[in-house]
XYZ file of C-alpha atoms in Angstrom:
725
model
C 60.302 -39.824 79.228
C 62.384 -41.476 81.961
C 62.025 -45.203 80.192
C 63.173 -43.130 77.029
C 66.341 -41.714 78.745
C 67.140 -44.789 80.454
C 66.002 -47.091 77.188
C 68.980 -45.056 75.330
C 71.680 -44.923 78.322
C 71.414 -49.040 78.048
C 72.181 -48.392 74.361
C 74.748 -46.291 74.642
C 76.309 -48.322 77.506
C 77.048 -51.605 75.291
C 78.277 -48.863 72.147
C 82.176 -49.674 71.526
C 82.537 -46.299 72.710
C 81.187 -46.897 76.494
C 83.145 -49.819 76.478
C 86.352 -47.909 75.462
C 85.649 -45.815 78.186
C 85.995 -48.447 80.989
C 83.183 -47.874 82.691
C 83.723 -44.038 82.777
C 80.802 -41.385 83.102
C 78.929 -40.924 80.350
C 79.692 -37.373 79.159
C 77.562 -34.753 77.130
C 79.053 -31.458 75.463
C 76.458 -28.656 75.024
C 77.493 -26.171 72.648
C 75.394 -23.138 73.219
C 74.318 -20.365 70.594
C 76.049 -16.728 70.609
C 76.620 -15.714 66.858
C 80.172 -15.169 66.617
C 80.972 -15.547 69.984
C 80.301 -18.888 69.248
C 83.965 -19.488 68.203
C 84.713 -20.088 71.449
C 83.727 -23.583 71.261
C 86.652 -24.228 69.078
C 88.861 -23.143 72.279
C 86.789 -25.492 74.130
C 87.092 -28.391 71.696
C 91.351 -28.211 71.804
C 91.187 -28.100 75.529
C 89.013 -31.514 75.842
C 91.560 -33.344 73.434
C 94.034 -31.864 75.392
C 92.931 -33.119 78.670
C 92.047 -36.615 77.120
C 88.317 -35.956 78.099
C 85.989 -38.463 75.920
C 82.628 -37.302 74.843
C 79.435 -39.559 74.555
C 76.675 -37.514 72.703
C 76.829 -33.789 71.694
C 73.892 -31.104 71.603
C 74.179 -27.729 69.507
C 72.407 -24.716 68.802
C 73.310 -21.694 66.155
C 76.923 -21.484 65.892
C 77.317 -24.475 68.561
C 75.402 -26.493 66.001
C 77.900 -25.306 63.468
C 80.965 -26.339 65.968
C 78.914 -29.379 67.043
C 78.203 -30.811 63.579
C 81.611 -30.297 61.971
C 83.431 -31.548 65.131
C 81.194 -34.637 64.995
C 81.500 -34.709 61.286
C 85.359 -35.284 61.728
C 86.888 -31.906 61.312
C 89.224 -30.882 63.841
C 89.787 -27.906 66.317
C 92.306 -27.196 63.715
C 90.767 -27.443 60.468
C 87.768 -25.349 61.713
C 90.135 -22.517 62.539
C 91.701 -22.547 59.315
C 88.009 -22.228 57.564
C 87.101 -19.524 59.827
C 90.260 -17.909 58.473
C 90.206 -18.667 55.365
C 86.352 -17.250 55.380
C 85.867 -13.285 53.948
C 83.071 -12.911 56.848
C 82.633 -9.277 55.205
C 80.817 -10.963 52.075
C 79.501 -14.420 54.093
C 76.280 -12.906 54.807
C 75.775 -11.697 51.290
C 74.220 -13.844 48.677
C 75.441 -14.775 45.339
C 78.699 -14.597 43.950
C 78.602 -10.443 43.911
C 77.929 -8.026 41.509
C 80.868 -8.817 38.969
C 79.545 -12.091 38.514
C 76.019 -11.283 37.623
C 75.191 -11.070 33.890
C 74.457 -8.122 31.998
C 70.840 -7.634 32.283
C 70.516 -8.679 35.752
C 73.337 -6.162 36.973
C 71.471 -3.000 34.867
C 68.067 -4.111 36.281
C 70.079 -4.146 40.339
C 71.482 -0.496 38.846
C 68.216 0.908 37.910
C 66.300 -0.739 41.008
C 67.189 -0.879 44.227
C 67.821 -4.425 44.996
C 66.334 -4.575 48.444
C 62.930 -3.370 46.933
C 62.234 -6.657 45.341
C 58.749 -7.514 45.854
C 56.600 -10.337 44.853
C 53.552 -10.486 42.869
C 51.535 -13.766 43.950
C 47.927 -14.040 43.361
C 47.523 -10.238 43.206
C 49.003 -9.898 46.236
C 52.647 -8.355 47.371
C 55.021 -10.953 49.320
C 58.124 -9.243 50.582
C 61.427 -11.751 50.812
C 61.406 -13.598 54.176
C 64.625 -12.186 55.372
C 67.549 -9.936 54.410
C 69.854 -12.536 53.406
C 68.756 -16.200 51.847
C 71.810 -17.791 53.510
C 73.259 -19.061 49.997
C 77.131 -18.647 50.869
C 76.646 -19.797 54.315
C 75.184 -23.107 53.308
C 78.307 -23.181 50.965
C 80.548 -22.623 53.634
C 79.066 -25.480 55.710
C 79.087 -27.995 52.478
C 83.090 -27.279 52.542
C 83.301 -27.546 56.334
C 81.845 -30.825 56.392
C 83.292 -31.697 53.008
C 79.645 -32.648 51.501
C 81.024 -33.082 48.250
C 82.444 -36.627 49.442
C 78.744 -37.204 50.171
C 76.418 -35.675 52.517
C 76.957 -36.644 56.374
C 73.417 -37.584 57.564
C 73.306 -37.309 61.554
C 72.065 -40.495 62.125
C 75.108 -42.194 60.745
C 77.599 -40.029 62.440
C 79.711 -42.171 65.277
C 78.722 -39.788 68.049
C 75.177 -39.086 68.686
C 74.488 -35.509 67.759
C 71.321 -33.388 68.330
C 70.962 -29.901 66.878
C 68.217 -27.416 68.082
C 66.002 -25.071 65.891
C 62.635 -23.419 66.423
C 59.421 -23.964 64.163
C 58.844 -20.314 63.304
C 55.150 -21.101 62.840
C 54.263 -22.784 65.765
C 57.123 -21.798 68.297
C 58.155 -25.074 69.022
C 61.300 -26.706 69.999
C 62.622 -28.846 66.978
C 65.120 -31.471 67.493
C 67.073 -32.650 64.620
C 68.769 -36.015 65.267
C 69.148 -37.732 61.343
C 69.060 -36.269 58.080
C 71.244 -34.350 56.345
C 74.043 -32.499 58.263
C 74.292 -29.258 56.702
C 70.856 -28.879 56.671
C 70.299 -29.302 59.958
C 73.255 -26.842 60.564
C 71.880 -24.131 58.847
C 68.493 -24.648 60.056
C 69.511 -23.571 63.577
C 71.704 -20.431 62.591
C 68.362 -18.617 60.586
C 68.515 -15.884 62.975
C 65.152 -13.883 62.302
C 65.122 -11.141 60.195
C 68.522 -11.392 59.013
C 68.498 -15.081 57.677
C 65.489 -16.517 55.932
C 64.081 -19.795 57.365
C 65.301 -23.089 56.328
C 62.043 -25.730 55.170
C 63.090 -29.099 56.653
C 60.562 -31.430 56.275
C 57.770 -29.350 56.052
C 58.744 -26.875 58.650
C 60.094 -23.371 58.656
C 63.085 -23.454 61.102
C 64.947 -20.500 62.589
C 67.485 -20.044 65.295
C 66.979 -22.448 68.006
C 68.708 -20.194 70.392
C 65.088 -18.787 70.310
C 63.777 -21.855 72.732
C 66.558 -23.383 73.805
C 70.071 -21.704 73.573
C 72.167 -24.405 75.924
C 70.213 -27.837 75.054
C 71.312 -29.055 78.766
C 67.670 -31.284 78.552
C 67.894 -32.898 75.408
C 71.079 -34.818 76.655
C 69.817 -36.039 79.794
C 66.743 -37.393 77.735
C 68.544 -38.521 74.872
C 71.627 -40.226 76.070
C 71.063 -40.260 80.126
C 74.536 -37.970 80.243
C 76.135 -38.438 83.649
C 78.107 -35.410 83.041
C 77.347 -32.697 81.144
C 80.027 -30.072 80.273
C 78.254 -27.313 79.361
C 79.168 -23.562 77.099
C 77.172 -20.417 77.558
C 78.393 -18.087 74.883
C 75.027 -16.227 74.457
C 75.289 -12.452 74.186
C 73.913 -10.632 77.072
C 70.688 -7.760 76.510
C 72.034 -4.564 75.108
C 71.935 -1.526 76.831
C 68.526 0.563 75.615
C 70.758 3.357 74.739
C 72.947 1.004 72.386
C 69.795 -0.059 70.004
C 69.302 1.522 66.848
C 68.857 -0.028 63.193
C 67.388 -3.339 62.262
C 70.360 -5.130 62.948
C 70.720 -3.921 66.582
C 66.954 -4.485 67.100
C 67.344 -8.189 66.052
C 70.338 -8.991 68.020
C 68.243 -7.404 71.046
C 64.930 -9.659 70.313
C 67.561 -12.604 70.050
C 69.305 -12.056 73.163
C 65.925 -11.337 75.485
C 64.435 -14.638 74.176
C 67.275 -16.545 74.965
C 68.442 -15.578 78.442
C 65.004 -16.672 79.407
C 65.449 -20.161 77.863
C 69.125 -20.219 79.132
C 68.303 -19.667 82.702
C 65.682 -22.665 82.765
C 68.473 -25.034 80.862
C 71.267 -23.881 83.469
C 68.913 -24.837 86.105
C 68.842 -28.383 85.272
C 72.481 -28.496 85.790
C 73.934 -30.696 88.917
C 77.133 -30.318 91.271
C 78.850 -33.061 88.547
C 78.468 -31.043 85.598
C 80.551 -28.431 84.370
C 79.331 -24.937 83.377
C 81.986 -23.047 80.818
C 81.087 -19.026 80.406
C 84.224 -17.877 78.425
C 84.810 -14.228 79.122
C 84.250 -12.782 75.750
C 84.315 -8.873 76.613
C 82.996 -6.905 73.658
C 83.047 -9.689 71.285
C 79.448 -9.579 69.828
C 77.539 -11.720 67.459
C 78.463 -10.164 64.638
C 82.414 -10.033 64.935
C 83.243 -13.058 63.145
C 86.693 -11.134 62.452
C 87.544 -11.687 65.715
C 87.153 -15.590 65.926
C 90.793 -16.622 66.727
C 90.179 -14.162 69.959
C 87.228 -16.007 70.855
C 88.602 -18.970 70.185
C 91.411 -18.619 72.804
C 89.193 -16.860 75.419
C 87.302 -20.632 75.093
C 90.695 -21.879 75.786
C 91.384 -19.608 78.893
C 87.771 -20.351 80.270
C 88.444 -24.222 79.903
C 91.993 -23.787 81.852
C 89.587 -21.880 84.833
C 87.917 -25.355 85.315
C 90.971 -27.465 84.782
C 90.776 -29.477 87.953
C 86.757 -30.544 87.521
C 87.710 -31.293 83.870
C 90.879 -33.373 84.820
C 88.505 -35.691 86.822
C 86.809 -36.327 83.418
C 90.283 -37.264 81.649
C 91.194 -41.177 80.869
C 94.131 -42.836 80.636
C 96.059 -43.079 76.909
C 94.949 -46.495 76.433
C 91.310 -45.514 76.781
C 91.389 -42.068 74.553
C 92.996 -43.712 71.939
C 90.088 -46.407 72.307
C 87.673 -43.531 72.180
C 89.240 -41.587 69.137
C 89.437 -44.737 67.387
C 85.528 -45.175 67.599
C 85.021 -41.407 66.896
C 87.199 -41.391 64.094
C 85.424 -40.551 60.903
C 86.723 -41.916 57.789
C 88.092 -39.678 54.986
C 86.400 -40.241 51.758
C 87.956 -39.716 48.168
C 86.520 -36.767 46.100
C 84.173 -38.718 43.682
C 84.315 -38.627 40.061
C 81.137 -37.430 38.476
C 79.028 -40.057 36.381
C 75.837 -37.866 36.223
C 74.282 -34.509 36.767
C 70.955 -34.005 37.059
C 68.718 -30.947 37.915
C 66.038 -31.417 40.239
C 62.957 -28.872 41.830
C 62.444 -26.721 38.806
C 58.894 -25.607 37.565
C 59.052 -22.686 36.047
C 63.209 -22.038 35.110
C 64.534 -24.383 32.453
C 67.796 -26.536 33.894
C 69.984 -25.215 30.706
C 69.573 -21.297 32.414
C 70.989 -23.302 35.156
C 73.501 -25.601 33.790
C 74.875 -22.681 31.206
C 76.767 -21.573 34.575
C 77.897 -25.019 35.676
C 81.748 -25.942 34.475
C 81.829 -29.467 36.101
C 81.774 -32.028 33.518
C 80.863 -35.766 33.905
C 83.705 -38.030 34.103
C 85.769 -35.464 36.258
C 86.520 -34.999 39.737
C 83.821 -33.036 41.593
C 85.750 -29.784 42.091
C 83.468 -28.197 45.067
C 85.238 -24.877 45.159
C 84.533 -24.165 41.281
C 81.180 -25.904 41.736
C 80.072 -23.435 44.910
C 81.307 -20.796 42.965
C 79.170 -21.487 39.801
C 75.891 -22.043 41.698
C 76.420 -18.742 43.496
C 76.691 -16.723 39.385
C 73.977 -18.764 38.964
C 71.773 -17.456 41.806
C 72.412 -14.089 40.504
C 70.442 -14.191 37.672
C 67.451 -13.948 40.100
C 65.069 -16.894 39.625
C 65.958 -18.751 42.861
C 65.506 -18.475 46.669
C 68.115 -20.913 47.441
C 70.291 -23.543 45.426
C 72.415 -26.341 46.594
C 73.863 -30.084 45.883
C 74.049 -33.198 47.210
C 76.649 -36.097 45.826
C 75.021 -39.802 46.192
C 76.089 -43.373 45.049
C 73.294 -44.697 42.712
C 73.478 -48.310 40.801
C 77.269 -47.748 40.943
C 77.222 -44.435 39.703
C 78.208 -41.050 41.413
C 75.392 -38.531 40.774
C 75.675 -34.696 41.158
C 72.230 -33.824 41.964
C 71.564 -29.520 41.728
C 68.798 -28.684 44.073
C 67.276 -25.421 42.787
C 64.072 -23.899 44.949
C 62.726 -21.393 42.914
C 61.644 -17.921 44.751
C 58.078 -18.592 46.193
C 57.671 -14.585 46.186
C 57.952 -15.101 42.071
C 57.806 -14.973 39.343
C 56.322 -11.501 38.772
C 58.170 -8.878 40.798
C 57.335 -5.020 41.763
C 60.695 -3.138 41.797
C 61.419 0.534 43.258
C 63.818 3.122 42.580
C 65.089 6.364 44.281
C 66.953 9.813 43.288
C 67.434 12.522 45.266
C 69.992 15.267 44.131
C 71.150 18.783 44.365
C 73.894 20.704 42.552
C 75.456 24.207 42.868
C 74.494 25.107 39.266
C 71.376 23.536 38.676
C 69.450 23.063 41.978
C 67.733 20.207 43.328
C 65.729 17.410 41.858
C 64.007 14.397 42.650
C 63.101 10.971 40.715
C 61.253 8.253 41.824
C 60.742 5.122 39.614
C 59.206 1.879 39.923
C 58.556 -1.384 37.797
C 56.639 -4.336 37.245
C 58.708 -7.221 35.878
C 57.170 -10.286 34.789
C 59.283 -13.270 34.323
C 59.586 -16.792 32.621
C 56.044 -15.765 30.451
C 56.787 -18.731 28.129
C 59.137 -21.774 28.828
C 62.341 -20.386 27.130
C 62.025 -17.245 29.783
C 60.379 -14.408 27.882
C 60.321 -11.327 30.288
C 58.520 -8.138 30.369
C 59.567 -5.250 32.079
C 57.089 -1.897 32.399
C 58.670 0.963 33.986
C 57.398 4.741 35.153
C 58.969 7.638 36.515
C 58.493 10.812 38.175
C 59.739 13.520 39.047
C 62.407 15.961 37.225
C 62.434 13.136 34.793
C 59.140 11.667 33.319
C 58.468 9.086 31.560
C 57.489 5.566 30.927
C 58.927 2.307 29.260
C 58.623 -1.038 28.148
C 61.526 -3.727 27.542
C 60.465 -7.112 26.424
C 63.161 -9.821 26.203
C 62.848 -13.405 24.244
C 65.413 -16.305 24.289
C 65.821 -17.931 21.464
C 67.516 -20.733 23.059
C 66.988 -22.899 26.554
C 70.319 -21.620 27.370
C 68.977 -17.700 26.723
C 72.353 -17.189 25.007
C 70.713 -15.654 22.006
C 67.678 -13.394 22.002
C 65.591 -10.877 20.773
C 64.325 -7.652 22.030
C 61.837 -4.822 22.073
C 61.840 -1.685 23.442
C 59.587 1.498 23.617
C 59.965 4.502 25.478
C 58.469 7.926 26.083
C 60.505 10.536 28.172
C 60.118 13.846 29.353
C 63.168 16.052 30.852
C 64.339 19.210 31.780
C 67.765 20.242 29.723
C 69.775 23.298 30.976
C 72.077 25.394 28.076
C 74.978 27.348 29.031
C 76.410 30.122 26.981
C 80.219 31.349 28.205
C 79.393 29.328 31.806
C 76.170 30.879 32.453
C 72.674 28.918 32.136
C 70.610 31.022 29.575
C 68.032 28.636 28.285
C 65.742 25.700 29.866
C 64.198 23.326 27.665
C 61.711 20.784 28.148
C 62.780 17.932 25.770
C 60.476 15.015 24.934
C 62.106 11.827 23.357
C 60.116 8.764 22.081
C 62.117 5.892 21.036
C 61.430 2.246 19.659
C 64.092 -0.370 19.196
C 63.762 -4.051 17.731
C 67.124 -6.024 18.470
C 68.684 -9.208 18.606
C 71.859 -10.190 21.215
C 73.978 -12.453 22.081
C 74.711 -13.088 26.008
C 77.974 -13.121 26.814
C 77.141 -14.521 30.425
C 79.574 -12.975 33.392
C 81.331 -10.688 30.265
C 78.356 -8.733 29.194
C 76.306 -8.558 25.843
C 76.417 -7.968 22.140
C 73.300 -6.479 20.777
C 72.227 -4.818 17.294
C 69.002 -3.227 16.825
C 67.302 -1.088 14.461
C 66.122 2.106 15.935
C 63.681 4.889 15.302
C 63.326 8.001 17.510
C 61.567 11.356 17.856
C 62.649 14.457 19.786
C 61.107 17.570 20.313
C 62.160 20.647 22.565
C 60.091 23.553 23.906
C 61.434 26.356 25.645
C 60.707 26.841 29.326
C 62.903 29.823 30.369
C 65.314 32.126 28.715
C 66.643 32.575 25.258
C 65.606 30.122 22.450
C 68.809 29.333 21.085
C 67.994 26.157 19.092
C 64.479 27.859 17.282
C 66.100 27.619 13.623
C 67.710 24.004 14.357
C 65.734 21.542 12.174
C 64.070 18.566 13.652
C 64.328 15.756 11.828
C 62.672 12.350 13.090
C 65.710 9.935 13.162
C 65.799 6.011 12.332
C 68.836 3.725 11.254
C 71.009 0.901 13.116
C 72.907 0.302 16.059
C 75.707 -1.774 17.158
C 76.129 -2.304 21.177
C 78.702 -4.297 23.247
C 78.616 -3.971 26.580
C 81.240 -5.568 29.020
C 81.053 -5.283 32.696
C 83.408 -7.044 35.410
C 83.322 -4.440 38.106
C 82.659 -6.104 41.434
C 80.161 -3.525 42.678
C 77.094 -1.628 40.867
C 78.701 1.823 41.602
C 81.431 2.443 43.284
C 83.887 -0.540 42.482
C 86.730 -2.031 44.535
C 88.133 -4.135 41.487
C 87.906 -4.935 37.857
C 87.280 -3.284 34.206
C 84.445 -2.340 32.465
C 84.208 -1.427 28.599
C 81.475 -0.132 26.106
C 81.481 0.465 22.901
C 78.341 1.770 20.454
C 77.987 2.614 16.852
C 74.820 4.021 16.055
C 73.734 5.440 12.108
C 70.980 7.637 11.559
C 70.032 6.564 7.532
C 67.616 9.008 7.407
C 69.655 11.779 8.083
C 73.131 10.734 7.375
C 75.061 10.537 10.523
C 77.056 8.128 12.237
C 78.238 8.297 15.922
C 80.896 6.355 17.603
C 80.843 6.102 21.499
C 83.646 4.274 23.662
C 84.244 4.186 27.340
C 86.452 2.178 29.428
C 86.698 1.760 33.498
C 89.010 -0.142 35.679
C 89.484 0.047 39.405
C 92.181 -1.894 41.329
C 92.492 -2.165 44.978
C 95.599 -1.286 47.233
C 95.156 -1.998 50.828
C 92.461 0.623 51.942
C 92.904 2.546 48.708
C 90.991 2.091 45.587
C 92.801 3.047 42.361
C 90.504 3.732 39.543
C 90.710 5.147 35.933
C 87.846 6.011 33.356
C 88.457 7.168 29.712
C 85.550 7.921 27.170
C 85.459 9.417 23.639
C 82.571 10.055 21.639
C 82.303 11.370 17.781
C 81.044 11.484 15.045
C 82.024 9.656 11.827
C 80.262 10.880 9.070
C 77.592 14.358 9.325
C 77.086 16.652 11.828
C 75.513 14.911 15.661
C 71.853 16.548 15.590
C 71.522 17.983 19.679
C 70.206 15.026 21.137
C 72.853 12.913 19.933
C 75.846 15.520 20.418
C 78.623 14.253 23.107
C 78.585 16.261 26.532
C 80.711 17.056 29.184
C 80.109 17.641 32.973
C 78.634 16.247 35.969
C 80.044 14.533 38.934
C 83.600 12.814 37.733
C 82.559 13.708 33.959
C 84.735 17.304 34.305
C 82.969 17.986 37.820
C 83.756 21.887 37.626
C 80.822 21.980 34.945
C 76.827 21.215 35.307
C 75.755 18.156 33.894
C 75.752 18.118 30.109
C 76.982 22.121 30.282
C 79.925 21.325 27.407
C 78.217 20.015 24.241
C 80.101 19.221 20.974
C 80.650 16.985 18.118
C 83.072 15.087 19.524
C 84.414 14.707 23.383
C 87.275 13.199 25.044
C 87.572 12.703 28.690
C 89.369 10.833 30.924
C 90.479 10.839 34.748
C 92.414 8.865 37.512
C 91.304 8.896 41.212
C 92.422 7.269 44.622
C 89.862 6.771 47.231
C 90.473 5.948 50.571
C 88.362 3.304 52.368
C 87.195 5.156 55.181
C 84.230 2.489 56.516
C 82.374 -0.299 55.644
C 78.732 -1.294 55.915
C 77.984 -3.564 58.958
C 77.238 -7.554 58.204
C 74.581 -8.421 55.590
C 75.196 -5.292 53.623
C 77.328 -4.522 50.849
C 79.517 -1.433 50.461
C 81.970 1.012 51.922
C 82.224 4.645 52.167
C 85.207 6.333 50.724
C 86.995 9.722 50.580
C 88.554 10.250 47.207
C 90.197 12.675 44.846
C 90.022 12.786 41.039
C 92.451 14.493 38.394
C 90.382 15.374 35.661
C 90.889 16.564 31.582
C 88.683 16.480 28.577
C 88.071 17.989 25.151
C 85.463 19.390 23.171
C 85.874 19.614 19.492
C 83.260 21.831 17.353
C 81.435 22.982 20.179
C 77.741 23.777 19.778
C 77.440 26.467 22.701
C 80.699 28.881 23.316
C 82.575 28.441 26.711
C 85.256 30.788 28.201
C 88.021 28.273 27.391
C 88.669 26.142 24.217
C 91.267 23.455 24.000
C 92.255 20.754 26.640
C 90.194 21.523 29.949
C 91.502 20.380 33.212
C 89.769 19.704 36.624
C 89.671 18.323 40.093
C 87.063 16.917 41.957
C 87.041 15.993 45.905
C 84.119 13.698 47.448
C 83.176 11.519 49.895
C 81.037 8.674 48.770
C 80.197 4.919 48.457
C 77.770 2.370 48.478
C 74.819 2.144 50.232
C 71.306 -0.208 50.613
C 69.868 2.773 49.134
C 72.256 3.033 45.995
C 75.299 5.690 45.345
C 75.706 8.370 48.110
C 78.090 10.996 47.809
C 78.935 14.866 48.296
C 81.540 15.986 46.174
C 83.184 19.381 45.363
C 84.601 20.050 41.548
C 86.476 22.846 40.219
C 87.874 23.262 35.967
C 89.790 25.335 33.863
C 88.311 28.824 33.690
C 87.159 28.794 37.336
C 84.449 26.719 36.762
C 83.072 24.946 39.938
C 80.250 22.977 41.354
C 79.038 21.343 44.205
C 77.033 18.023 44.519
C 74.641 16.029 46.705
C 73.557 12.784 45.240
C 71.772 9.720 46.972
C 69.740 6.886 44.779
C 70.279 5.042 42.125
C 71.480 6.314 38.562
């Protein structure tokens, strides 16, 4: 080991950087891990440059690896600050481009089943995803930070020796990355166990290097024989026991306890010549990325406390200019793409990925658009991760897309849960489970087998067969059996409760409009029966014909959340015809949401009517329920045609922590509706007005809200809901 260190020191002494330093001491810089606290490293680098302290080798762990890698790759502290400022840290630790960018099938699947419940079925056993976040957006942030679109920087080709530390999660070994793609090393070192998925590097699954070497002083001693080490420790101290609650805080505490042990051993290697920087980061914790400017300022302040010791390492302007010349990374031009290749796919057709990619051959590479497109492709649900590389091969620039299919696919078990209670209808529950089988053939056929148990009981089978490799055109089949409770009201009093059984079969053909939605036409047939459970049999004399006919459905959805949207719009229009019984039904709905600071302004309008014949009871339009004339019970108002609209304002009063999507809101809605040709008599006819006050939002368990509504005629209702609709 000593011989290797001596050899490294000898080679470094012959380098231009060493000669430029005029025999000055070899200085090593160590940037430790600490999550968001690592933004203090930016301030450290600013002071090193101000004081003209040349650095001859660098080592970093976790967030320290990010800053060290970007700096050695040529990014200035000012550019790093700008990148941190431009990043949306509320969205960074999420995967994919967001709910509003999903295609319709993936979006509806997430609405029915909890996204976090996805469990792979592999060789007859259940396999869970490796972490809460796969790190898709983080990797693209790293790509942009080091300008990987001009060619992935290789560690061994950087002007300064760089070492990045990670941990082999299988063996617990310390892994030092001194060569290979820079962004892969940075991503590996940042993989906090439980939060970020391990990154596979040369056959090893790597996680946060802070578990084994959070301040890697020894690495610089061994690699380049540094005479002086400037070590920056930004690690988080362990939390007090009373502050630990929840998965994220437990994960943070585990990492803090492990890092504290190895940090002590590393700091013991420092000598009186070395400089230890410990920024006072106060209450800034590992997840406070929004406080990066404050952390950088505290890093600068900590450096100034050691200005005398650092000034002794300073060089004159001539030597500094020579050092800068040796450490300079030449900016490369954005390349013009000559070819696009997809490699690594086994099950998924390349066309399914390429349908999202707008980059064209013969045009300059647009890295921002490409990252957005790959995030959208990630939302299809087939990939563990997506990345790209740019390389020169035989005089051509090749953009190579690098998808990695889910190791826990292609078959998945999904779960859903719904708990609700209303003042007028009591409490209900519903458990939902499904087996999703994907890529049943090369075109990507899917089968979804779902079952529900509770207030609604039923089974459903959906089969979808794409007709083209791009999956733009498809045929599908749906078969469903459903049994549920149906309440009927007369003059605002519930007088009957039926058990309704519905059987349905659909055969359709559709056009996938990608991020907009889908257009579908189908033939359908059904059978409905009702059995009185309690009360008066109001509908004993009604005929119960078996309907069959045609339908056309246009479903467009660009709302940015599954349940409580912040922005976007959605529209659905459906036409159904019963050829056996001679009725036609039109249903149209529109929704819009607009952000305004900490407020969301939204509206919804719906119109349902028969255009021919009288709608049967099971097809009749209904009003009542939360944000559907909230003062009335769900489905209380029934008619041959119905119009409804509301406007609402929601104040965002809290956001979920890092790695989770959603927020909590306090909302007020003003509602209006009209029932034409009502099937049951109510106290009020004509225009019905109402208002709703509620607290709600989107959580990892689905939508949650508690609300109170009042409507025309004194009708009122209260709601408590948790789960998937």
